[in-house]
Amino acid sequence: MLTPRHHALLATLAGMIAGTAVFGTVLAINGNFSGDDKKSSQVASSQPPQTPSNGDGLQADSLQFTSQPFGADDAPATAEVPTGWKSATGGTRPKYVDPTGVWQIRFDTRGSSQSPDQLVDNRARSIEEQDLKVISRDNGTLIYTYTDKTRGPRMGLSSFRPSEDGKRTLVEITVGGRPQDEAGLRAVLQHATDTLQLTGAAGDNRPN
């Protein structure tokens, strides 16, 4: 026969069992803590990587190059440009742009009867860009910076390559990017200049 003390112990035990059942139900609904932590970490790791900061410039030692043909039918030309830069225009004034649209290189093989130094002076006077600053104009190459309304600070390097007598210009090579890309842009320009091959006489068809 159960005494009142026995009834009290049974009631306490029943309460503990019921509480355990309720706690288990809450866990089943809300999920366990370790599962929630794992889910949160997966969401965080799936976020896209941060874009490069404005201080990250074009690295010269990361570039590889591919030969590209261009020019007129009677005066074909080739030069090596960074691999992966796609042709935006062809013919005598081809332009190659990297996939992000930040960097580019352009050629003009129409030639000119003016000397490289004359064309450097003409180009410096003709650029109509905000905050234009000419950095140098030596050896037939104009280096300058300006501010683009859409893309912000920009840098351009325009090199005019002379004929053997130095009195005419055979081709113009221009590279563009941001001021922090200067080292990489110089490498692209130098490599294009070193690998440039022209066939036939320049037509002197540039409207200068």
Coordinates of N, CA and C in Angstrom, one line a residue:
M1 N 0.9 -1.2 0.0 CA 0.0 0.0 0.0 C 0.9 1.2 0.0
L2 N 0.6 2.2 -0.9 CA 1.4 3.4 -1.1 C 1.0 4.4 0.0
T3 N 2.1 4.9 0.6 CA 1.9 5.9 1.7 C 1.8 7.3 1.0
P4 N 1.4 8.3 1.7 CA 1.5 9.7 1.1 C 2.9 10.1 0.6
R5 N 3.9 9.6 1.3 CA 5.3 9.9 0.9 C 5.5 9.3 -0.5
H6 N 5.1 8.1 -0.7 CA 5.3 7.4 -2.0 C 4.5 8.2 -3.1
H7 N 3.3 8.6 -2.8 CA 2.6 9.4 -3.8 C 3.3 10.7 -4.2
A8 N 3.9 11.3 -3.2 CA 4.7 12.6 -3.5 C 5.9 12.3 -4.4
L9 N 6.6 11.2 -4.1 CA 7.8 10.8 -4.9 C 7.4 10.5 -6.4
L10 N 6.3 9.8 -6.5 CA 5.8 9.4 -7.9 C 5.4 10.7 -8.6
A11 N 4.8 11.6 -7.9 CA 4.4 12.9 -8.6 C 5.6 13.7 -9.1
T12 N 6.6 13.7 -8.2 CA 7.9 14.4 -8.6 C 8.5 13.8 -9.8
L13 N 8.6 12.4 -9.8 CA 9.2 11.7 -10.9 C 8.4 11.9 -12.2
A14 N 7.1 12.0 -12.1 CA 6.3 12.2 -13.3 C 6.5 13.6 -13.9
G15 N 6.7 14.6 -13.0 CA 7.0 15.9 -13.4 C 8.3 16.0 -14.1
M16 N 9.4 15.3 -13.7 CA 10.7 15.4 -14.3 C 10.6 14.8 -15.7
I17 N 9.9 13.6 -15.8 CA 9.7 13.0 -17.1 C 9.0 13.9 -18.1
A18 N 8.0 14.6 -17.6 CA 7.2 15.5 -18.5 C 8.1 16.6 -19.0
G19 N 8.9 17.2 -18.0 CA 9.8 18.3 -18.4 C 10.8 17.9 -19.4
T20 N 11.4 16.7 -19.3 CA 12.3 16.2 -20.3 C 11.7 16.0 -21.6
A21 N 10.5 15.6 -21.7 CA 9.8 15.4 -23.0 C 9.6 16.8 -23.6
V22 N 9.2 17.8 -22.9 CA 9.0 19.1 -23.4 C 10.3 19.7 -24.0
F23 N 11.4 19.6 -23.2 CA 12.7 20.1 -23.7 C 13.1 19.4 -25.0
G24 N 12.8 18.1 -25.0 CA 13.2 17.4 -26.3 C 12.4 17.8 -27.4
T25 N 11.1 18.2 -27.2 CA 10.3 18.7 -28.3 C 10.8 20.1 -28.7
V26 N 11.2 20.9 -27.8 CA 11.7 22.2 -28.2 C 13.0 22.1 -29.1
L27 N 13.8 21.1 -28.7 CA 15.0 20.9 -29.5 C 14.7 20.4 -30.9
A28 N 13.7 19.5 -31.0 CA 13.3 19.0 -32.3 C 12.7 20.1 -33.2
I29 N 12.1 21.1 -32.6 CA 11.5 22.2 -33.4 C 12.6 23.2 -33.8
N30 N 13.4 23.6 -32.9 CA 14.4 24.6 -33.1 C 15.7 24.1 -33.7
G31 N 16.0 22.8 -33.6 CA 17.2 22.3 -34.1 C 18.3 22.4 -33.0
N32 N 19.3 21.5 -33.1 CA 20.3 21.6 -32.0 C 21.3 22.7 -32.3
F33 N 22.1 23.1 -31.3 CA 23.0 24.2 -31.3 C 24.1 24.0 -32.3
S34 N 24.7 22.8 -32.3 CA 25.8 22.5 -33.2 C 25.3 22.6 -34.7
G35 N 24.1 22.2 -35.0 CA 23.6 22.3 -36.3 C 23.4 23.7 -36.8
D36 N 22.9 24.6 -35.9 CA 22.8 26.0 -36.2 C 24.1 26.6 -36.5
D37 N 25.1 26.3 -35.7 CA 26.5 26.9 -35.9 C 27.0 26.5 -37.3
K38 N 26.8 25.2 -37.6 CA 27.3 24.7 -38.9 C 26.6 25.5 -40.1
K39 N 25.3 25.7 -39.9 CA 24.6 26.3 -41.0 C 25.1 27.8 -41.1
S40 N 25.3 28.5 -40.0 CA 25.8 29.8 -40.1 C 27.1 29.9 -40.7
S41 N 28.0 29.0 -40.4 CA 29.4 29.0 -41.0 C 29.3 28.8 -42.5
Q42 N 28.4 28.0 -43.0 CA 28.3 27.7 -44.4 C 27.8 29.0 -45.1
V43 N 26.9 29.7 -44.5 CA 26.4 30.9 -45.2 C 27.5 32.0 -45.3
A44 N 28.2 32.1 -44.2 CA 29.3 33.1 -44.2 C 30.4 32.7 -45.3
S45 N 30.7 31.5 -45.4 CA 31.7 31.1 -46.4 C 31.3 31.2 -47.8
S46 N 30.0 31.2 -48.0 CA 29.5 31.3 -49.4 C 29.4 32.8 -49.9
Q47 N 29.7 33.7 -49.0 CA 29.7 35.1 -49.5 C 30.8 35.3 -50.5
P48 N 30.6 36.2 -51.5 CA 31.6 36.5 -52.5 C 32.9 37.1 -51.9
P49 N 34.1 36.8 -52.5 CA 35.3 37.4 -51.9 C 35.3 38.9 -52.1
Q50 N 36.0 39.6 -51.3 CA 36.1 41.1 -51.4 C 36.8 41.5 -52.6
T51 N 36.3 42.6 -53.3 CA 37.0 43.1 -54.5 C 38.3 43.7 -54.1
P52 N 39.3 43.7 -55.0 CA 40.6 44.3 -54.7 C 40.4 45.8 -54.3
S53 N 41.2 46.2 -53.3 CA 41.1 47.6 -52.9 C 41.8 48.5 -54.0
N54 N 41.5 49.8 -53.9 CA 42.0 50.8 -54.9 C 43.5 50.8 -54.9
G55 N 44.2 50.3 -53.8 CA 45.6 50.3 -53.8 C 46.2 49.2 -54.6
D56 N 45.5 48.2 -55.0 CA 46.0 47.1 -55.8 C 46.2 47.5 -57.2
G57 N 47.4 47.4 -57.7 CA 47.7 47.8 -59.1 C 48.0 46.6 -60.0
L58 N 48.1 46.9 -61.3 CA 48.4 45.8 -62.2 C 49.9 45.4 -62.0
Q59 N 50.0 44.1 -61.8 CA 51.4 43.5 -61.5 C 52.1 43.1 -62.7
A60 N 53.2 43.6 -63.0 CA 53.9 43.2 -64.2 C 54.3 41.8 -64.3
D61 N 54.7 41.2 -63.1 CA 55.2 39.8 -63.1 C 54.0 38.8 -63.2
S62 N 52.8 39.3 -63.2 CA 51.7 38.3 -63.3 C 51.2 38.2 -64.8
L63 N 51.8 39.0 -65.7 CA 51.3 39.1 -67.0 C 51.9 38.0 -67.9
Q64 N 51.1 37.5 -68.8 CA 51.5 36.6 -69.9 C 51.0 37.3 -71.2
F65 N 51.7 36.9 -72.3 CA 51.4 37.7 -73.5 C 51.1 36.7 -74.7
T66 N 50.3 37.3 -75.6 CA 49.9 36.5 -76.8 C 50.1 37.4 -78.0
S67 N 50.6 36.9 -79.1 CA 50.7 37.7 -80.4 C 49.4 37.9 -81.0
Q68 N 49.2 39.1 -81.5 CA 47.9 39.5 -82.1 C 48.2 40.2 -83.5
P69 N 47.5 39.8 -84.5 CA 47.7 40.5 -85.8 C 46.7 41.6 -86.0
F70 N 47.1 42.7 -86.7 CA 46.3 43.8 -87.0 C 46.9 44.6 -88.1
G71 N 46.4 45.8 -88.4 CA 46.9 46.6 -89.5 C 46.1 46.5 -90.8
A72 N 46.6 47.1 -91.8 CA 45.9 47.1 -93.1 C 46.4 45.9 -93.9
D73 N 45.6 45.5 -94.9 CA 45.9 44.3 -95.7 C 47.3 44.5 -96.4
D74 N 47.6 45.7 -96.8 CA 48.9 45.9 -97.5 C 50.0 46.3 -96.6
A75 N 49.7 46.4 -95.3 CA 50.7 46.7 -94.3 C 50.3 46.1 -93.0
P76 N 50.4 44.7 -92.9 CA 50.0 44.0 -91.7 C 51.0 44.2 -90.6
A77 N 50.6 44.0 -89.4 CA 51.4 44.2 -88.2 C 51.1 43.2 -87.2
T78 N 52.0 42.9 -86.3 CA 51.7 42.0 -85.1 C 52.4 42.6 -83.9
A79 N 51.9 42.3 -82.7 CA 52.5 42.6 -81.5 C 51.9 41.7 -80.4
E80 N 52.7 41.6 -79.3 CA 52.2 40.8 -78.2 C 51.5 41.7 -77.2
V81 N 50.2 41.2 -76.8 CA 49.4 41.9 -75.8 C 49.1 40.9 -74.7
P82 N 48.7 41.4 -73.5 CA 48.4 40.5 -72.4 C 47.4 39.4 -72.8
T83 N 47.7 38.2 -72.4 CA 46.8 37.1 -72.7 C 45.4 37.3 -71.9
G84 N 44.3 37.1 -72.7 CA 43.0 37.3 -72.1 C 42.4 38.7 -72.4
W85 N 43.2 39.6 -72.9 CA 42.6 40.9 -73.3 C 42.0 40.7 -74.6
K86 N 40.7 41.1 -74.7 CA 39.9 40.9 -75.9 C 40.0 42.1 -76.9
S87 N 39.9 41.7 -78.2 CA 39.9 42.8 -79.2 C 38.5 43.5 -79.2
A88 N 38.6 44.8 -79.0 CA 37.3 45.6 -79.1 C 37.1 46.2 -80.5
T89 N 38.2 46.5 -81.2 CA 38.2 47.0 -82.6 C 39.4 46.4 -83.3
G90 N 39.3 46.4 -84.6 CA 40.4 45.8 -85.4 C 40.9 46.8 -86.4
G91 N 41.5 46.2 -87.5 CA 42.0 47.1 -88.6 C 43.3 47.8 -88.2
T92 N 43.4 49.1 -88.6 CA 44.6 49.9 -88.4 C 44.6 50.5 -87.0
R93 N 43.5 50.4 -86.3 CA 43.4 51.0 -84.9 C 42.8 50.1 -83.9
P94 N 43.5 48.9 -83.7 CA 42.9 47.9 -82.8 C 43.0 48.3 -81.4
K95 N 42.1 47.8 -80.6 CA 42.1 48.1 -79.1 C 41.8 46.7 -78.4
Y96 N 42.6 46.4 -77.4 CA 42.4 45.2 -76.6 C 42.2 45.6 -75.2
V97 N 41.1 45.0 -74.6 CA 40.7 45.4 -73.3 C 40.6 44.2 -72.4
D98 N 41.1 44.3 -71.1 CA 41.0 43.2 -70.2 C 39.6 42.9 -69.8
P99 N 39.2 41.7 -69.3 CA 37.9 41.3 -69.0 C 37.1 42.3 -68.0
T100 N 37.9 42.9 -67.2 CA 37.2 43.8 -66.2 C 37.0 45.2 -66.8
G101 N 37.6 45.5 -67.9 CA 37.4 46.8 -68.5 C 38.3 47.9 -67.9
V102 N 39.2 47.5 -67.0 CA 40.0 48.5 -66.3 C 41.3 48.9 -67.1
W103 N 41.9 47.9 -67.8 CA 43.1 48.2 -68.6 C 42.9 48.0 -70.1
Q104 N 43.7 48.7 -70.9 CA 43.5 48.5 -72.3 C 44.8 48.9 -73.0
I105 N 45.0 48.4 -74.2 CA 46.1 48.8 -75.1 C 45.5 49.1 -76.5
R106 N 46.0 50.1 -77.1 CA 45.5 50.5 -78.4 C 46.7 50.8 -79.4
F107 N 46.5 50.4 -80.6 CA 47.6 50.6 -81.6 C 47.0 51.5 -82.7
D108 N 47.8 52.3 -83.3 CA 47.4 53.1 -84.5 C 48.6 53.0 -85.5
T109 N 48.3 52.2 -86.6 CA 49.4 51.9 -87.6 C 49.2 52.8 -88.9
R110 N 48.4 53.8 -88.8 CA 48.2 54.6 -90.0 C 49.5 55.4 -90.3
G111 N 50.3 55.7 -89.3 CA 51.5 56.4 -89.6 C 51.3 57.9 -89.7
S112 N 52.3 58.7 -89.6 CA 52.2 60.2 -89.7 C 53.5 60.8 -90.3
S113 N 53.3 61.8 -91.0 CA 54.5 62.6 -91.5 C 55.2 63.4 -90.4
Q114 N 54.5 63.5 -89.3 CA 55.1 64.3 -88.2 C 56.0 63.4 -87.3
S115 N 56.9 64.0 -86.6 CA 57.9 63.2 -85.8 C 57.2 62.9 -84.5
P116 N 57.7 61.9 -83.7 CA 57.1 61.5 -82.4 C 57.0 62.7 -81.5
D117 N 58.0 63.5 -81.4 CA 58.0 64.7 -80.5 C 56.9 65.6 -80.8
Q118 N 56.7 65.8 -82.1 CA 55.6 66.7 -82.6 C 54.2 66.1 -82.2
L119 N 54.1 64.8 -82.3 CA 52.8 64.2 -82.0 C 52.6 64.2 -80.5
V120 N 53.7 64.1 -79.7 CA 53.5 64.1 -78.2 C 53.0 65.5 -77.8
D121 N 53.5 66.6 -78.4 CA 53.1 67.9 -78.1 C 51.6 68.1 -78.6
N122 N 51.3 67.6 -79.7 CA 49.9 67.7 -80.2 C 48.9 66.9 -79.3
R123 N 49.3 65.8 -78.9 CA 48.4 65.0 -78.0 C 48.2 65.7 -76.6
A124 N 49.3 66.2 -76.1 CA 49.2 66.9 -74.8 C 48.3 68.1 -74.9
R125 N 48.2 68.8 -76.0 CA 47.4 69.9 -76.1 C 45.9 69.5 -76.4
S126 N 45.7 68.3 -77.0 CA 44.4 68.0 -77.5 C 43.6 67.2 -76.4
I127 N 44.2 66.7 -75.4 CA 43.4 66.0 -74.4 C 42.5 66.9 -73.6
E128 N 41.3 66.6 -73.6 CA 40.3 67.4 -72.9 C 39.7 66.6 -71.8
E129 N 40.4 66.4 -70.7 CA 39.9 65.6 -69.6 C 40.1 66.4 -68.3
Q130 N 39.3 66.1 -67.3 CA 39.3 66.8 -66.1 C 40.6 66.5 -65.3
D131 N 41.2 67.5 -64.6 CA 42.4 67.3 -63.8 C 43.6 66.7 -64.6
L132 N 43.7 67.1 -65.9 CA 44.8 66.6 -66.7 C 46.1 67.0 -66.1
K133 N 47.1 66.1 -66.0 CA 48.4 66.4 -65.5 C 49.4 65.6 -66.3
V134 N 50.3 66.3 -67.0 CA 51.3 65.7 -67.8 C 52.5 65.3 -66.9
I135 N 52.8 64.1 -66.9 CA 53.9 63.6 -66.0 C 55.3 63.7 -66.7
S136 N 55.3 63.2 -68.0 CA 56.5 63.3 -68.7 C 56.2 63.3 -70.2
R137 N 57.1 63.7 -71.0 CA 57.0 63.7 -72.5 C 58.3 63.4 -73.2
D138 N 59.0 62.4 -72.7 CA 60.4 62.1 -73.1 C 60.4 61.0 -74.1
N139 N 61.3 61.0 -75.1 CA 61.6 59.9 -76.0 C 60.3 59.5 -76.8
G140 N 59.5 60.5 -77.2 CA 58.4 60.2 -78.0 C 57.2 59.6 -77.2
T141 N 57.2 59.6 -75.9 CA 56.2 59.0 -75.1 C 55.6 60.0 -74.1
L142 N 54.3 60.1 -74.2 CA 53.6 61.1 -73.3 C 52.9 60.2 -72.2
I143 N 53.2 60.6 -70.9 CA 52.6 60.0 -69.8 C 51.8 61.0 -69.0
Y144 N 50.6 60.7 -68.7 CA 49.6 61.7 -68.1 C 48.6 61.0 -67.3
T145 N 48.0 61.8 -66.4 CA 46.9 61.3 -65.6 C 45.7 62.3 -65.7
Y146 N 44.5 61.8 -65.4 CA 43.3 62.7 -65.5 C 42.2 62.0 -64.7
T147 N 41.1 62.7 -64.6 CA 40.0 62.1 -63.8 C 38.8 61.9 -64.8
D148 N 38.4 60.6 -64.8 CA 37.3 60.2 -65.7 C 36.0 60.4 -64.8
K149 N 34.9 60.9 -65.4 CA 33.7 61.2 -64.7 C 33.1 59.9 -64.1
T150 N 33.3 58.8 -64.8 CA 32.7 57.5 -64.4 C 33.6 56.6 -63.7
R151 N 34.9 56.5 -64.1 CA 35.8 55.6 -63.6 C 36.8 56.2 -62.6
G152 N 36.8 57.5 -62.4 CA 37.7 58.1 -61.4 C 39.1 58.3 -62.0
P153 N 40.1 58.3 -61.2 CA 41.5 58.6 -61.6 C 42.0 57.6 -62.6
R154 N 42.6 58.2 -63.7 CA 43.1 57.3 -64.8 C 44.5 57.7 -65.2
M155 N 45.2 56.8 -65.8 CA 46.5 57.1 -66.4 C 46.7 56.6 -67.8
G156 N 47.3 57.4 -68.6 CA 47.6 57.0 -70.0 C 49.0 57.1 -70.4
L157 N 49.5 56.2 -71.2 CA 50.9 56.3 -71.7 C 50.8 56.1 -73.2
S158 N 51.1 57.2 -74.0 CA 51.0 57.1 -75.4 C 52.5 57.2 -76.0
S159 N 52.9 56.2 -76.7 CA 54.2 56.1 -77.3 C 54.1 56.2 -78.8
F160 N 54.9 57.1 -79.4 CA 54.9 57.2 -80.9 C 56.3 56.7 -81.4
R161 N 56.3 55.7 -82.2 CA 57.5 55.0 -82.6 C 57.9 55.6 -83.9
P162 N 59.2 56.0 -84.0 CA 59.7 56.7 -85.2 C 60.2 55.8 -86.3
S163 N 60.3 56.4 -87.5 CA 60.9 55.8 -88.6 C 62.4 55.8 -88.4
E164 N 63.1 55.1 -89.3 CA 64.6 55.0 -89.1 C 65.3 56.3 -89.0
D165 N 64.8 57.3 -89.8 CA 65.4 58.6 -89.8 C 64.9 59.5 -88.7
G166 N 63.9 59.0 -88.0 CA 63.3 59.8 -86.8 C 62.5 61.0 -87.2
K167 N 62.2 61.2 -88.5 CA 61.4 62.3 -88.9 C 59.9 62.1 -89.0
R168 N 59.6 60.8 -89.1 CA 58.2 60.4 -89.2 C 57.8 59.5 -88.1
T169 N 56.5 59.2 -88.0 CA 56.0 58.3 -87.0 C 55.4 57.1 -87.7
L170 N 55.8 55.9 -87.3 CA 55.3 54.7 -87.9 C 54.0 54.2 -87.2
V171 N 54.0 54.2 -85.9 CA 52.9 53.6 -85.2 C 52.8 54.3 -83.8
E172 N 51.6 54.4 -83.3 CA 51.3 54.8 -81.9 C 50.8 53.7 -81.1
I173 N 51.3 53.5 -79.9 CA 50.9 52.5 -78.9 C 50.5 53.2 -77.7
T174 N 49.2 53.1 -77.2 CA 48.7 53.7 -76.0 C 48.2 52.7 -75.1
V175 N 48.6 52.8 -73.8 CA 48.0 51.9 -72.8 C 47.3 52.8 -71.8
G176 N 46.3 52.2 -71.1 CA 45.5 53.0 -70.2 C 45.1 52.1 -69.0
G177 N 45.0 52.8 -67.8 CA 44.6 52.1 -66.6 C 44.4 53.2 -65.5
R178 N 44.8 52.8 -64.3 CA 44.7 53.7 -63.2 C 46.1 54.1 -62.7
P179 N 46.2 55.2 -62.0 CA 47.6 55.6 -61.5 C 48.4 54.5 -60.8
Q180 N 47.7 53.7 -60.0 CA 48.4 52.6 -59.2 C 48.8 51.5 -60.1
D181 N 48.4 51.5 -61.4 CA 48.8 50.5 -62.4 C 50.1 50.8 -63.2
E182 N 50.7 51.9 -62.8 CA 51.8 52.5 -63.7 C 52.9 51.4 -64.0
A183 N 53.3 50.7 -63.0 CA 54.4 49.7 -63.3 C 53.9 48.7 -64.3
G184 N 52.7 48.2 -64.1 CA 52.2 47.2 -65.0 C 51.9 47.7 -66.4
L185 N 51.4 49.0 -66.5 CA 51.2 49.6 -67.8 C 52.5 49.8 -68.5
R186 N 53.5 50.2 -67.8 CA 54.8 50.4 -68.5 C 55.3 49.1 -69.0
A187 N 55.1 48.0 -68.3 CA 55.5 46.7 -68.8 C 54.8 46.3 -70.0
V188 N 53.5 46.5 -70.0 CA 52.7 46.2 -71.2 C 53.1 47.0 -72.4
L189 N 53.4 48.3 -72.2 CA 53.8 49.2 -73.3 C 55.2 48.7 -73.8
Q190 N 56.1 48.4 -72.9 CA 57.4 48.1 -73.3 C 57.4 46.7 -74.1
H191 N 56.6 45.8 -73.6 CA 56.6 44.5 -74.3 C 55.9 44.6 -75.7
A192 N 54.9 45.4 -75.8 CA 54.3 45.6 -77.1 C 55.3 46.3 -78.1
T193 N 56.0 47.2 -77.5 CA 57.0 47.9 -78.4 C 58.1 47.0 -78.8
D194 N 58.6 46.1 -77.9 CA 59.7 45.2 -78.2 C 59.2 44.1 -79.2
T195 N 58.0 43.7 -79.2 CA 57.5 42.7 -80.1 C 56.8 43.2 -81.3
L196 N 56.7 44.5 -81.5 CA 56.0 45.0 -82.6 C 56.7 44.7 -83.9
Q197 N 56.0 44.2 -84.9 CA 56.5 43.9 -86.2 C 55.6 44.5 -87.3
L198 N 56.2 45.4 -88.1 CA 55.5 46.1 -89.2 C 56.0 45.6 -90.5
T199 N 55.0 45.3 -91.4 CA 55.4 44.9 -92.8 C 54.9 45.9 -93.8
G200 N 55.7 46.3 -94.7 CA 55.3 47.3 -95.6 C 55.6 48.7 -95.1
A201 N 55.5 49.7 -95.9 CA 55.7 51.1 -95.6 C 54.5 51.7 -94.9
A202 N 54.7 52.6 -93.9 CA 53.6 53.3 -93.3 C 52.9 54.2 -94.3
G203 N 51.6 54.3 -94.2 CA 50.9 55.0 -95.2 C 50.8 56.5 -94.9
D204 N 51.2 56.9 -93.8 CA 51.1 58.4 -93.4 C 49.7 58.9 -93.6
N205 N 48.7 58.1 -93.1 CA 47.3 58.4 -93.3 C 46.7 59.0 -92.1
R206 N 47.5 59.2 -91.1 CA 46.9 59.8 -89.8 C 46.5 61.3 -90.1
P207 N 45.3 61.7 -89.7 CA 44.9 63.1 -90.0 C 45.4 64.0 -88.9
N208 N 46.7 64.4 -89.1 CA 47.3 65.3 -88.1 C 47.5 66.7 -88.8

